[in-house]
Amino acid sequence: MRDLVQRYARSLEQLARAEQVIPLGAQTFSKSRTQYPVGAAPLFAVRSHGSHTWDVDGHEYVDLVSSLGAVVLGYGDAEITEAVTRQLESGVTLSLSHPIEEQVASQLVDIVPCAEMVRFAKNGTDATSAAIRLARAATGRDHVIACGYHGWQDWYIGSTTRNLGVPQATSALTHAVPYNNLDAVERTIAAHPDAIAALIMEPMTSTFPDPGYLEGIRELTHRHGIVLVFDEMLTGFRFAPGGAQEYFGVTPDLAAFGKGIANGFPLSAVTGRRELMMLMEDIFFSGTYGGETLSLTAASVVLARMATGEPTKQMADIGERLVAAIDHERSPQSHEFLQFSGHPAWTFMQWSIDDANTLNEVKTLFMQEVLRRGVLVLNTHDVTTAFTDEDIAHVARVYAQALDLIETALVDGDVVSRLECATLVPLFKLRS
């Protein structure tokens, strides 16, 4: 334990200072001590470049988190940096709208199937919440069906266990349904006849849609006058240039994008059919920084590259090769307790351990061991085009070493004794 405390000494010191002035010591739950084991993990980074990140203690990591999926072309992409630096000299947030707003909106309209008009914001929650308000305005209805994770605003988070501070009346308007379950959607619609304004969903997370599932969602929502919203925060600009809606060939009424749209610069967008988007002129959706030029400049570069189709092909290839390399290096027995699922550009680790306490202990031990060996990961592989063959080989070796240790610990029944930190416990389940 002493070795790890020394390894992360500056992280621990920084955490102590940060917690005096910042709740949790971080701005984002997914970057906080709730997700990384204190004393056995880096908690603060000082630099990222390409596919690597350096922590405050000077340790280097192959970064599979990729800024929670917001980076798709690698950190510090030269073309983006040059364009943003050039724009910086002309201004960041101006007193009038800037032509780049139309330019980037047009780029989105060109590649996203549902996009006829676009509005920009900063966070993913901004865009999903705008889509819900549009749907309610268009239908005159209040209720929402949600499938997946859609941000921190009351309308969604009130339907989860993290609902402290959300009025019960608000929580009662949102109904969560599991993925790949059309019957659950039909039952929810039947329970609230002519009351559902929107069905918002992540078109895919850890599991591919069953044949006909997304098409069935499209047909059901159309038949009942419900606005279909795809939350493409992570599928957008990873699965295909036009997102999961292009990849699966199912077009929603509205869609929300963010994350990779600007390769880590703060930008999100809500897009969709013209008649729905035109309601933006009547509802109130407005922000000082929606037209901030540096993020839009970054997005312009990203979207131009995405339009070629090459980055999404690269990420899929890298993701496939990464899992293949891990499977080649690790023992056959480890397949019994860890599998991989999802799209290659956004791959999920699936742990097959029935006991919840043991599962949490194993996941914490895995993080402890891969982090000390120079791999930064949470529970998904959010690969970027910057990953190299050397990165893939390094991750595969590290995973094999960590999984060998876990295999032995499970056989010997001493997982806890191998932990050099407290066991992490999930905040809440994001996705069904």
Short mmCIF file of C-alpha atoms in Angstrom, two decimals:
data_model
loop_
_atom_site.label_atom_id
_atom_site.label_comp_id
_atom_site.label_asym_id
_atom_site.label_seq_id
_atom_site.Cartn_x
_atom_site.Cartn_y
_atom_site.Cartn_z
CA MET A 1 0.00 0.00 0.00
CA ARG A 2 2.89 2.32 0.78
CA ASP A 3 4.12 2.01 -2.81
CA LEU A 4 0.79 3.19 -4.22
CA VAL A 5 0.48 6.02 -1.69
CA GLN A 6 3.89 7.22 -2.81
CA ARG A 7 3.02 6.71 -6.48
CA TYR A 8 -0.06 8.94 -6.18
CA ALA A 9 1.21 11.30 -3.46
CA ARG A 10 0.57 14.49 -5.43
CA SER A 11 -2.89 13.31 -6.48
CA LEU A 12 -3.77 12.75 -2.83
CA GLU A 13 -2.40 16.15 -1.84
CA GLN A 14 -4.31 17.82 -4.67
CA LEU A 15 -7.51 16.01 -3.68
CA ALA A 16 -7.21 17.26 -0.10
CA ARG A 17 -6.85 20.84 -1.33
CA ALA A 18 -9.60 20.53 -3.95
CA GLU A 19 -12.14 19.12 -1.51
CA GLN A 20 -11.80 22.26 0.60
CA VAL A 21 -13.29 24.37 -2.19
CA ILE A 22 -14.96 21.94 -4.65
CA PRO A 23 -17.62 19.37 -3.68
CA LEU A 24 -16.14 15.92 -4.51
CA GLY A 25 -12.96 17.72 -5.55
CA ALA A 26 -14.01 17.54 -9.20
CA GLN A 27 -16.45 19.14 -11.64
CA THR A 28 -17.64 15.84 -13.09
CA PHE A 29 -18.82 12.74 -11.23
CA SER A 30 -17.09 10.50 -13.76
CA LYS A 31 -13.73 12.17 -13.11
CA SER A 32 -14.04 12.11 -9.32
CA ARG A 33 -13.10 9.83 -6.44
CA THR A 34 -16.47 8.11 -6.90
CA GLN A 35 -15.05 6.47 -10.04
CA TYR A 36 -11.34 6.11 -9.25
CA PRO A 37 -10.12 4.33 -6.08
CA VAL A 38 -8.49 6.89 -3.80
CA GLY A 39 -4.92 5.90 -2.98
CA ALA A 40 -4.71 3.47 -5.88
CA ALA A 41 -5.41 5.75 -8.83
CA PRO A 42 -4.46 9.06 -10.39
CA LEU A 43 -7.08 11.69 -9.59
CA PHE A 44 -5.68 14.70 -11.46
CA ALA A 45 -4.11 15.03 -14.90
CA VAL A 46 -1.87 17.81 -16.13
CA ARG A 47 -1.44 16.97 -19.80
CA SER A 48 -2.76 14.80 -22.61
CA HIS A 49 -1.43 14.31 -26.12
CA GLY A 50 -2.30 11.82 -28.83
CA SER A 51 -3.59 8.77 -26.97
CA HIS A 52 -1.68 9.39 -23.74
CA THR A 53 -2.34 11.26 -20.48
CA TRP A 54 0.08 12.32 -17.73
CA ASP A 55 -1.03 12.67 -14.11
CA VAL A 56 0.16 15.20 -11.51
CA ASP A 57 2.67 12.65 -10.22
CA GLY A 58 4.31 12.44 -13.64
CA HIS A 59 3.02 9.00 -14.62
CA GLU A 60 2.09 8.32 -18.25
CA TYR A 61 -0.97 6.31 -19.32
CA VAL A 62 -2.47 4.95 -22.50
CA ASP A 63 -5.82 6.70 -22.17
CA LEU A 64 -8.91 4.60 -22.93
CA VAL A 65 -11.22 7.14 -21.28
CA SER A 66 -10.54 9.78 -23.95
CA SER A 67 -12.13 12.54 -21.89
CA LEU A 68 -15.28 10.45 -21.34
CA GLY A 69 -15.53 9.81 -25.08
CA ALA A 70 -15.28 13.48 -26.05
CA VAL A 71 -11.97 13.01 -27.87
CA VAL A 72 -12.15 11.09 -31.14
CA LEU A 73 -9.17 12.37 -33.15
CA GLY A 74 -6.67 12.21 -30.30
CA TYR A 75 -5.57 14.89 -27.87
CA GLY A 76 -3.84 17.94 -29.34
CA ASP A 77 -4.73 17.24 -32.97
CA ALA A 78 -2.45 19.53 -35.00
CA GLU A 79 -5.08 20.67 -37.53
CA ILE A 80 -7.58 21.55 -34.81
CA THR A 81 -4.94 23.35 -32.74
CA GLU A 82 -3.84 25.44 -35.71
CA ALA A 83 -7.40 26.41 -36.65
CA VAL A 84 -8.40 27.27 -33.08
CA THR A 85 -5.22 29.30 -32.50
CA ARG A 86 -5.93 31.27 -35.65
CA GLN A 87 -9.53 31.97 -34.57
CA LEU A 88 -8.38 32.98 -31.07
CA GLU A 89 -6.76 36.06 -32.55
CA SER A 90 -10.14 37.19 -33.94
CA GLY A 91 -12.20 36.64 -30.81
CA VAL A 92 -13.88 33.96 -28.75
CA THR A 93 -17.36 35.18 -27.79
CA LEU A 94 -18.48 38.18 -29.82
CA SER A 95 -21.35 40.65 -29.45
CA LEU A 96 -23.02 39.42 -32.63
CA SER A 97 -23.45 36.00 -34.16
CA HIS A 98 -20.45 34.72 -36.12
CA PRO A 99 -20.61 33.17 -39.63
CA ILE A 100 -19.04 29.96 -38.32
CA GLU A 101 -22.34 29.15 -36.60
CA GLU A 102 -24.01 28.73 -39.99
CA GLN A 103 -20.97 26.95 -41.41
CA VAL A 104 -20.92 24.23 -38.75
CA ALA A 105 -24.72 23.92 -38.78
CA SER A 106 -24.56 23.33 -42.54
CA GLN A 107 -21.86 20.70 -42.07
CA LEU A 108 -24.13 18.84 -39.66
CA VAL A 109 -27.09 19.10 -42.02
CA ASP A 110 -24.93 17.60 -44.76
CA ILE A 111 -23.99 14.44 -42.83
CA VAL A 112 -26.68 13.75 -40.19
CA PRO A 113 -29.82 12.10 -41.68
CA CYS A 114 -32.39 13.81 -39.41
CA ALA A 115 -30.72 17.23 -39.43
CA GLU A 116 -32.57 19.95 -41.30
CA MET A 117 -31.81 22.67 -38.75
CA VAL A 118 -29.38 22.99 -35.84
CA ARG A 119 -28.93 24.86 -32.56
CA PHE A 120 -25.76 24.80 -30.48
CA ALA A 121 -25.14 24.62 -26.75
CA LYS A 122 -22.33 23.50 -24.45
CA ASN A 123 -23.20 20.31 -22.54
CA GLY A 124 -25.00 17.18 -23.59
CA THR A 125 -27.70 17.90 -21.03
CA ASP A 126 -28.35 21.24 -22.75
CA ALA A 127 -29.10 19.48 -26.03
CA THR A 128 -31.20 16.62 -24.66
CA SER A 129 -33.24 19.03 -22.54
CA ALA A 130 -33.81 21.30 -25.52
CA ALA A 131 -35.07 18.31 -27.50
CA ILE A 132 -37.53 17.39 -24.75
CA ARG A 133 -38.81 20.96 -24.55
CA LEU A 134 -39.29 21.00 -28.33
CA ALA A 135 -41.19 17.72 -28.18
CA ARG A 136 -43.46 19.00 -25.43
CA ALA A 137 -44.08 22.22 -27.32
CA ALA A 138 -44.88 20.35 -30.54
CA THR A 139 -47.23 17.80 -28.99
CA GLY A 140 -48.79 19.69 -26.09
CA ARG A 141 -48.03 16.65 -23.94
CA ASP A 142 -45.94 16.32 -20.76
CA HIS A 143 -44.75 12.74 -20.31
CA VAL A 144 -41.45 11.32 -21.57
CA ILE A 145 -40.16 7.78 -22.10
CA ALA A 146 -36.41 7.48 -21.49
CA CYS A 147 -34.10 4.64 -22.50
CA GLY A 148 -30.49 5.22 -21.44
CA TYR A 149 -28.62 8.06 -19.77
CA HIS A 150 -29.52 11.63 -20.74
CA GLY A 151 -27.88 14.06 -18.31
CA TRP A 152 -28.44 15.83 -15.01
CA GLN A 153 -31.54 17.99 -15.59
CA ASP A 154 -34.65 17.38 -13.47
CA TRP A 155 -36.76 15.94 -16.28
CA TYR A 156 -34.40 12.95 -16.61
CA ILE A 157 -32.41 12.51 -13.40
CA GLY A 158 -35.66 12.55 -11.44
CA SER A 159 -36.38 9.11 -12.91
CA THR A 160 -33.21 7.64 -11.35
CA THR A 161 -32.08 6.96 -7.80
CA ARG A 162 -30.01 10.18 -7.91
CA ASN A 163 -33.18 12.26 -7.66
CA LEU A 164 -32.47 14.33 -4.55
CA GLY A 165 -33.82 17.85 -5.06
CA VAL A 166 -36.15 16.93 -7.92
CA PRO A 167 -39.88 17.57 -7.30
CA GLN A 168 -41.93 14.38 -7.27
CA ALA A 169 -44.31 15.95 -9.78
CA THR A 170 -41.42 16.28 -12.22
CA SER A 171 -40.12 12.75 -11.60
CA ALA A 172 -43.58 11.34 -12.27
CA LEU A 173 -43.47 12.61 -15.86
CA THR A 174 -40.53 10.47 -16.99
CA HIS A 175 -40.77 6.70 -17.45
CA ALA A 176 -37.64 4.58 -17.88
CA VAL A 177 -37.77 1.52 -20.11
CA PRO A 178 -35.09 -1.13 -20.76
CA TYR A 179 -33.26 -1.38 -24.07
CA ASN A 180 -34.35 -3.95 -26.67
CA ASN A 181 -37.81 -4.26 -25.12
CA LEU A 182 -40.59 -3.06 -27.41
CA ASP A 183 -43.23 -4.55 -25.11
CA ALA A 184 -42.14 -2.22 -22.30
CA VAL A 185 -42.50 0.76 -24.61
CA GLU A 186 -45.96 -0.35 -25.73
CA ARG A 187 -47.08 -0.87 -22.12
CA THR A 188 -45.85 2.58 -21.12
CA ILE A 189 -47.64 4.22 -24.03
CA ALA A 190 -50.82 2.32 -23.18
CA ALA A 191 -50.58 3.40 -19.53
CA HIS A 192 -50.41 7.06 -20.57
CA PRO A 193 -52.64 7.38 -23.65
CA ASP A 194 -52.12 10.56 -25.67
CA ALA A 195 -49.80 11.87 -22.94
CA ILE A 196 -46.31 10.92 -24.18
CA ALA A 197 -44.50 13.83 -25.81
CA ALA A 198 -41.17 12.15 -26.54
CA LEU A 199 -39.29 8.91 -26.47
CA ILE A 200 -35.61 9.71 -25.96
CA MET A 201 -33.06 6.95 -26.24
CA GLU A 202 -29.44 6.11 -26.78
CA PRO A 203 -29.75 4.16 -30.04
CA MET A 204 -27.11 1.73 -28.77
CA THR A 205 -24.84 1.28 -25.76
CA SER A 206 -23.37 -2.06 -24.71
CA THR A 207 -25.74 -4.19 -26.77
CA PHE A 208 -26.60 -4.14 -30.46
CA PRO A 209 -30.31 -3.62 -31.18
CA ASP A 210 -32.29 -6.75 -31.85
CA PRO A 211 -33.46 -7.11 -35.47
CA GLY A 212 -36.40 -4.76 -35.98
CA TYR A 213 -36.09 -3.10 -32.56
CA LEU A 214 -35.14 0.42 -33.67
CA GLU A 215 -37.51 0.15 -36.63
CA GLY A 216 -40.24 -0.89 -34.18
CA ILE A 217 -39.51 2.12 -31.99
CA ARG A 218 -39.73 4.35 -35.04
CA GLU A 219 -43.08 2.86 -36.08
CA LEU A 220 -44.57 3.01 -32.58
CA THR A 221 -43.64 6.63 -31.99
CA HIS A 222 -44.89 7.68 -35.41
CA ARG A 223 -48.19 5.85 -34.90
CA HIS A 224 -48.82 7.50 -31.52
CA GLY A 225 -47.66 10.99 -32.47
CA ILE A 226 -44.61 10.79 -30.19
CA VAL A 227 -41.43 12.68 -31.04
CA LEU A 228 -38.50 10.23 -31.34
CA VAL A 229 -35.22 11.65 -30.03
CA PHE A 230 -31.87 9.93 -30.41
CA ASP A 231 -29.31 10.86 -27.78
CA GLU A 232 -26.15 10.50 -29.86
CA MET A 233 -23.66 11.93 -27.37
CA LEU A 234 -21.42 8.89 -27.73
CA THR A 235 -22.66 7.13 -30.85
CA GLY A 236 -22.37 10.34 -32.85
CA PHE A 237 -19.07 10.58 -34.73
CA ARG A 238 -18.01 7.13 -33.50
CA PHE A 239 -20.34 4.70 -35.28
CA ALA A 240 -20.64 6.56 -38.59
CA PRO A 241 -20.24 10.15 -39.81
CA GLY A 242 -23.98 10.68 -39.33
CA GLY A 243 -24.13 8.77 -36.07
CA ALA A 244 -26.05 5.65 -35.11
CA GLN A 245 -29.01 6.84 -37.16
CA GLU A 246 -26.88 6.49 -40.28
CA TYR A 247 -25.25 3.28 -39.04
CA PHE A 248 -28.59 1.55 -38.38
CA GLY A 249 -30.65 3.29 -41.04
CA VAL A 250 -33.34 4.59 -38.65
CA THR A 251 -34.01 8.33 -38.67
CA PRO A 252 -35.38 10.04 -35.54
CA ASP A 253 -37.31 13.31 -35.44
CA LEU A 254 -34.67 15.03 -33.30
CA ALA A 255 -31.15 14.16 -32.22
CA ALA A 256 -28.71 15.48 -29.63
CA PHE A 257 -24.96 15.45 -30.25
CA GLY A 258 -21.94 16.41 -28.17
CA LYS A 259 -18.74 14.75 -26.95
CA GLY A 260 -16.76 14.05 -30.14
CA ILE A 261 -18.41 16.80 -32.17
CA ALA A 262 -15.51 19.15 -31.31
CA ASN A 263 -12.86 16.67 -30.12
CA GLY A 264 -13.03 17.78 -26.51
CA PHE A 265 -13.90 21.44 -26.97
CA PRO A 266 -17.17 22.27 -25.16
CA LEU A 267 -19.97 22.02 -27.72
CA SER A 268 -23.27 20.21 -28.13
CA ALA A 269 -26.04 20.42 -30.70
CA VAL A 270 -29.70 19.61 -31.09
CA THR A 271 -30.77 18.84 -34.65
CA GLY A 272 -33.87 17.63 -36.40
CA ARG A 273 -36.82 18.18 -38.64
CA ARG A 274 -37.42 21.75 -39.69
CA GLU A 275 -40.98 22.03 -38.39
CA LEU A 276 -39.86 20.89 -34.94
CA MET A 277 -36.68 22.95 -34.87
CA MET A 278 -38.55 26.09 -35.89
CA LEU A 279 -40.27 25.98 -32.51
CA MET A 280 -36.90 27.18 -31.16
CA GLU A 281 -38.17 30.62 -32.15
CA ASP A 282 -41.01 30.26 -29.63
CA ILE A 283 -39.64 28.21 -26.74
CA PHE A 284 -36.85 29.79 -24.72
CA PHE A 285 -33.51 28.16 -25.46
CA SER A 286 -30.69 30.66 -25.39
CA GLY A 287 -27.13 30.87 -24.07
CA THR A 288 -24.32 33.38 -24.18
CA TYR A 289 -21.77 30.77 -25.20
CA GLY A 290 -23.77 28.85 -27.81
CA GLY A 291 -21.89 30.66 -30.58
CA GLU A 292 -18.47 30.55 -28.92
CA THR A 293 -16.07 30.48 -31.86
CA LEU A 294 -13.20 28.28 -30.68
CA SER A 295 -15.36 25.21 -30.09
CA LEU A 296 -17.20 25.78 -33.36
CA THR A 297 -13.88 26.11 -35.16
CA ALA A 298 -12.76 22.80 -33.69
CA ALA A 299 -16.09 21.24 -34.72
CA SER A 300 -15.67 22.48 -38.27
CA VAL A 301 -12.37 20.61 -38.55
CA VAL A 302 -13.81 17.48 -36.93
CA LEU A 303 -16.89 17.42 -39.16
CA ALA A 304 -14.85 17.96 -42.33
CA ARG A 305 -12.75 14.94 -41.40
CA MET A 306 -15.78 12.90 -40.36
CA ALA A 307 -17.46 13.58 -43.69
CA THR A 308 -14.75 11.50 -45.39
CA GLY A 309 -15.78 8.45 -43.38
CA GLU A 310 -12.18 7.64 -42.48
CA PRO A 311 -12.11 8.46 -38.73
CA THR A 312 -15.05 6.20 -37.88
CA LYS A 313 -13.52 3.37 -39.92
CA GLN A 314 -10.21 3.88 -38.11
CA MET A 315 -11.81 3.80 -34.67
CA ALA A 316 -13.74 0.63 -35.47
CA ASP A 317 -10.57 -1.05 -36.74
CA ILE A 318 -8.55 0.04 -33.69
CA GLY A 319 -11.29 -1.11 -31.31
CA GLU A 320 -11.50 -4.52 -32.98
CA ARG A 321 -7.73 -4.99 -32.94
CA LEU A 322 -7.54 -3.94 -29.29
CA VAL A 323 -10.05 -6.56 -28.12
CA ALA A 324 -8.42 -9.20 -30.33
CA ALA A 325 -5.00 -8.41 -28.84
CA ILE A 326 -6.36 -8.61 -25.28
CA ASP A 327 -8.05 -11.92 -26.00
CA HIS A 328 -4.82 -13.26 -27.50
CA GLU A 329 -2.75 -12.28 -24.45
CA ARG A 330 -5.11 -13.24 -21.62
CA SER A 331 -5.79 -16.71 -20.27
CA PRO A 332 -8.79 -18.70 -21.55
CA GLN A 333 -10.11 -18.88 -17.99
CA SER A 334 -10.47 -15.10 -17.78
CA HIS A 335 -13.19 -15.27 -20.45
CA GLU A 336 -15.40 -16.82 -17.77
CA PHE A 337 -15.56 -13.60 -15.76
CA LEU A 338 -14.84 -10.84 -18.32
CA GLN A 339 -16.27 -10.41 -21.79
CA PHE A 340 -16.45 -7.46 -24.16
CA SER A 341 -19.53 -6.13 -25.93
CA GLY A 342 -20.76 -3.18 -27.96
CA HIS A 343 -19.47 -1.39 -31.02
CA PRO A 344 -15.68 -1.56 -31.52
CA ALA A 345 -15.37 2.24 -31.20
CA TRP A 346 -17.16 2.14 -27.82
CA THR A 347 -16.54 -1.24 -26.23
CA PHE A 348 -17.94 -2.23 -22.84
CA MET A 349 -16.37 -4.55 -20.28
CA GLN A 350 -18.98 -7.07 -19.08
CA TRP A 351 -18.10 -8.77 -15.80
CA SER A 352 -19.78 -12.15 -15.17
CA ILE A 353 -19.68 -12.25 -11.37
CA ASP A 354 -22.98 -12.87 -9.61
CA ASP A 355 -22.23 -11.59 -6.12
CA ALA A 356 -22.52 -7.79 -6.12
CA ASN A 357 -19.88 -7.26 -3.44
CA THR A 358 -17.37 -9.51 -5.16
CA LEU A 359 -18.10 -7.78 -8.45
CA ASN A 360 -17.32 -4.36 -6.97
CA GLU A 361 -14.15 -5.73 -5.38
CA VAL A 362 -12.96 -7.30 -8.64
CA LYS A 363 -13.64 -4.16 -10.65
CA THR A 364 -11.72 -2.10 -8.10
CA LEU A 365 -8.82 -4.55 -8.14
CA PHE A 366 -8.76 -4.46 -11.94
CA MET A 367 -8.55 -0.66 -11.93
CA GLN A 368 -5.87 -0.68 -9.24
CA GLU A 369 -3.69 -3.06 -11.27
CA VAL A 370 -4.09 -1.59 -14.75
CA LEU A 371 -3.60 1.95 -13.49
CA ARG A 372 -0.34 1.09 -11.74
CA ARG A 373 0.82 -0.40 -15.05
CA GLY A 374 0.00 2.68 -17.12
CA VAL A 375 -3.49 2.17 -18.56
CA LEU A 376 -6.24 4.70 -17.78
CA VAL A 377 -9.69 3.13 -18.10
CA LEU A 378 -13.12 3.14 -16.50
CA ASN A 379 -15.50 0.52 -17.93
CA THR A 380 -15.36 1.21 -21.66
CA HIS A 381 -12.80 1.49 -24.42
CA ASP A 382 -13.36 4.92 -25.97
CA VAL A 383 -10.66 4.62 -28.60
CA THR A 384 -9.48 7.45 -30.84
CA THR A 385 -7.76 7.63 -34.21
CA ALA A 386 -4.50 8.45 -32.38
CA PHE A 387 -4.05 4.94 -30.94
CA THR A 388 -0.94 3.14 -32.17
CA ASP A 389 0.05 -0.51 -32.48
CA GLU A 390 2.31 0.05 -29.46
CA ASP A 391 -0.65 1.34 -27.45
CA ILE A 392 -2.68 -1.74 -28.33
CA ALA A 393 0.15 -4.10 -27.41
CA HIS A 394 0.73 -2.31 -24.09
CA VAL A 395 -2.95 -2.42 -23.10
CA ALA A 396 -3.16 -6.11 -24.02
CA ARG A 397 -0.14 -6.99 -21.85
CA VAL A 398 -1.43 -4.96 -18.91
CA TYR A 399 -4.91 -6.46 -19.11
CA ALA A 400 -3.46 -9.98 -19.23
CA GLN A 401 -1.37 -9.32 -16.11
CA ALA A 402 -4.28 -7.82 -14.20
CA LEU A 403 -6.68 -10.58 -15.23
CA ASP A 404 -4.18 -13.29 -14.21
CA LEU A 405 -4.03 -11.71 -10.76
CA ILE A 406 -7.83 -11.52 -10.55
CA GLU A 407 -8.18 -15.13 -11.68
CA THR A 408 -5.86 -16.28 -8.90
CA ALA A 409 -7.63 -14.07 -6.35
CA LEU A 410 -11.03 -15.50 -7.27
CA VAL A 411 -9.75 -19.07 -7.00
CA ASP A 412 -8.09 -18.35 -3.65
CA GLY A 413 -11.01 -16.27 -2.40
CA ASP A 414 -8.80 -13.37 -1.35
CA VAL A 415 -9.76 -10.52 -3.66
CA VAL A 416 -10.21 -8.07 -0.76
CA SER A 417 -6.78 -8.78 0.72
CA ARG A 418 -5.19 -7.74 -2.57
CA LEU A 419 -6.88 -4.35 -2.57
CA GLU A 420 -4.75 -1.40 -1.50
CA CYS A 421 -7.74 0.94 -1.35
CA ALA A 422 -11.41 1.02 -0.45
CA THR A 423 -13.80 -0.83 -2.74
CA LEU A 424 -15.62 1.38 -5.23
CA VAL A 425 -19.42 1.27 -5.12
CA PRO A 426 -21.47 2.43 -8.16
CA LEU A 427 -23.37 5.71 -7.79
CA PHE A 428 -26.35 4.42 -9.73
CA LYS A 429 -27.04 2.29 -12.77
CA LEU A 430 -26.88 4.50 -15.86
CA ARG A 431 -28.25 2.09 -18.42
CA SER A 432 -30.56 -0.92 -18.40
#
